[in-house]
Amino acid sequence: MSDLSRRPDDAAVGRALAHESAAQHVTGHALYTDDLVHRTPHVLHAHPVCSPHPHARVTRLDTSRALAVEGVVRVLTADDVPGTNDAGVKHDEPLFPEIVMFVGHAVCWVLGETLEAARLGAEAVEVDYEPLPAIVSLTEAIEAESFQGGQPVVARGDVEQGLAGAAHVFSGVTEMAGQEHFYLETHASLALVDEAGQVFVQSSTQHPTETQEIVAHVLGLDSHHVTVQCLRMGGGFGGKEMQPHGFAAVAALGAVLTGRPVRLRLSRTHDMTMTGKRHGFHAQWRAGFDDDGRLTALEATLTSDGGWSLDLSEPVLARALCHVDNAYWIPHVLLHGRVAHTHKTSQTAFRGFGGPQGMLVVEDVLGRCAPLLGIDPVELRRRNFYVEGQATPYGQVVRHPERVAAAWDQVMTTGEVERRRREIAAFNAAHEHTKRALAVTPVKFGISFNFTAFNQAGALVHVYKDGSVLINHGGTEMGQGLHTKMLQVAATSLGVPLGKVRLAPTRTDKVPNTSATAASSSADLNGGAVKNACEQILSRLRQVDAGRGLPWEDLVREAYFSRVQLWAAGFYRTEGIHWDSTVMRGHPFKYFAYGVAAAEVEVDGFTGAYRTRRVDIVHDVGDSLSPLVDLGQVEGGFVQGVGWLTLEDLRWDESSGPGRGRLTTQAASTYKLPSIGELPDELNVALLEHAHEDGVVYGSKAVGEPPVMLAFAVREALREAAAAFGPDGTSVDLASPATPEAVFWAAERARSAGSDHVVEGLPGAVPDRPDPTAPALHPRSEQADRGTAGG
Ligand code: MTE
Ligand code: MOS
């Protein structure tokens, strides 16, 4: 066992503690960025002037009327930018654009004494536009070949040979929608400038270092002129990984130009219309199976909807391509990836970072093909699991594949899956208009940033003369419990009671050059850095102690008087990983996180309305650093995944009318989030036991994102329940999100499926989402030629 993962007896890690801010969260005492406004005198408020067009050239911008509005102090435009007029790291995101690229794109920002003054000022700004043609759907982008960024390929073996040798070949199209982050706290920044011109920005950001860099380059300053602090976020979910930078830069620019603090906080409507979301994807695929239902080959082209700029679309796509296999061994693989350029918000990171979209492809393939192969989907999935020694399509050997099987078997047993499926069969036979189904799906999710350089972290640990400890680390807190875990790690490493350790907010002047708090890796990375700092201090203290076993306070005091350094900067980098993005091969992940979910649903045949009756989850978090936090992450991630797959329905106006390109679901009234009412009637979550992970801090594993993908079990159960309205062996194509409406249409297709149901079932899309982009593969004729069971 490595030193990093060995856990001492009586450790503070592993204890089931409440989140360190739980009490403040629920009593309203927790401070978020925008709460600081009330503690800051003379604040100005920023309001955007947003484009009503999805694509247009700004031909005239006149701010004079705005300046005449009472309380308006200044209007920020491109002319004011002393540095680079760009908010992104790819230099494709002008902060003040000459050409607007989506409905909601901010042309300029108005600063007012009050938010209302700024809003009225924004209304008074005159902008003339020359509308340009706009691409607003993925289908249109594919037809127009409107792409951006690289087009990576993951390949192994010979997919044509794999398909030629297959006993059964199926093909189809899988489409999935994006998702709005809907963090409770919208984007917020508060910027100040001190007497020496030092810029201080408080920002709700998952990536303070990058926010600092963008603010600096917009202002034309070096990084050391800018400090960014993040107290905490009211949720980030990936939406604050790259999107906060421009807002922070606008606030900072306003503060520099006016000498007054500037606050920018988006309203919910602005947040939904202006900021990026989960990428929707379109995938066209061919899959081969042998006679036993083992996958022999998979070919797929994944196209993501990137929106108007690249943002994180390329790494999101790379992670999608690296997760198409999910937990399944596929000998011959050919995966093409591309990012569509559309006139919409710039789609970005969202919990899972492309992993969910990649995995949905193979789960959809298995869910649709199981009836055609005449194999029970539970059995089909189980049969295709990786086993020891096999590698992913990008060449990484899968460590601990037996853990998927262990989690699977545990869910099958504790969830009483066999018994319940027999009961469900009896129930379905007795009920014509209500059908139930129970599906089981696995998760395998790679942990580490694909981009190797990001896998480093720093920490700063102070031991004060009285023996109390203050820690700082490079990660941000967004509700995921990272700070709770870091307190536990520090207390464990130093061997002091938890009460001796406090944590200070994340700031770029404490720990520099940090990576985004993302990829679920923050506890691994920052935990390694905190532990490293503590160990440096401890090794000095041990020399002072010289075997006497002094109590902590006495030892610290003696060390101080002996002039021994009582603080340390810690550093950690993940060993043993490498990735070549040019050929999409390597060993990008330190390890894989595993999980299995079994979900039972009941569908009403008249309306498509459904209920999730019971969900059983076994999830692998290694030796948990903080079991209550991890349990919360599993439950929360699962529910967020269910929202993406079954409820949350982003609708963009794709008509040619005046609203073209507008997000029509821009509030909680039209965008349905999961709530208590959609929770399963029974939700059982267990953490996989005997799951120590060697080489990771105290034997733990990352937990933030993988549980999202446990929600596939609900989608697959809905598919099977819809299929149960038709004859045995019906394969149904279910839209994503599987809203009640989509489930109704799936059930309707199953009902109308007669002897020719295979042709009907694959791969035509739902009537309201036809797919005009699928001509190349002639899936139906291929289906007819090579299809099997019930064909
Ligand atoms: N949990 C809460 N409560 N709020 C969040 O915003 N973000 C998720 C996940 N869990 C999030 C969350 C995402 S997208 C990631 S990448 C991880 O937390 C990031 O934190 P970690 O690296 O500490 O797991
Ligand atoms: Mo999470 S999508 O990596 O911020």
XYZ file of C-alpha atoms in Angstrom, residues 4 448 452-458 524-529 532 570-577 590 695:
26
model
C -0.531 8.306 0.189
C -8.279 12.677 -13.841
C -2.264 15.774 -18.067
C -0.951 19.205 -16.956
C -4.141 19.964 -15.025
C -3.488 17.070 -12.680
C -1.577 19.134 -10.110
C -2.582 21.038 -7.019
C -1.226 23.217 -4.243
C -7.620 13.598 -4.937
C -5.500 16.553 -6.042
C -5.931 19.070 -3.244
C -6.070 16.296 -0.667
C -2.650 15.178 -1.883
C -1.346 18.744 -1.608
C 2.008 16.935 1.592
C 2.185 21.582 -0.290
C 2.157 20.243 -3.805
C 0.739 17.163 -5.483
C 0.722 15.789 -8.961
C -0.894 12.616 -10.163
C 1.701 10.050 -11.169
C 1.470 7.480 -13.919
C -0.825 9.231 -16.369
C -5.543 7.454 -12.627
C -2.184 5.447 -4.704
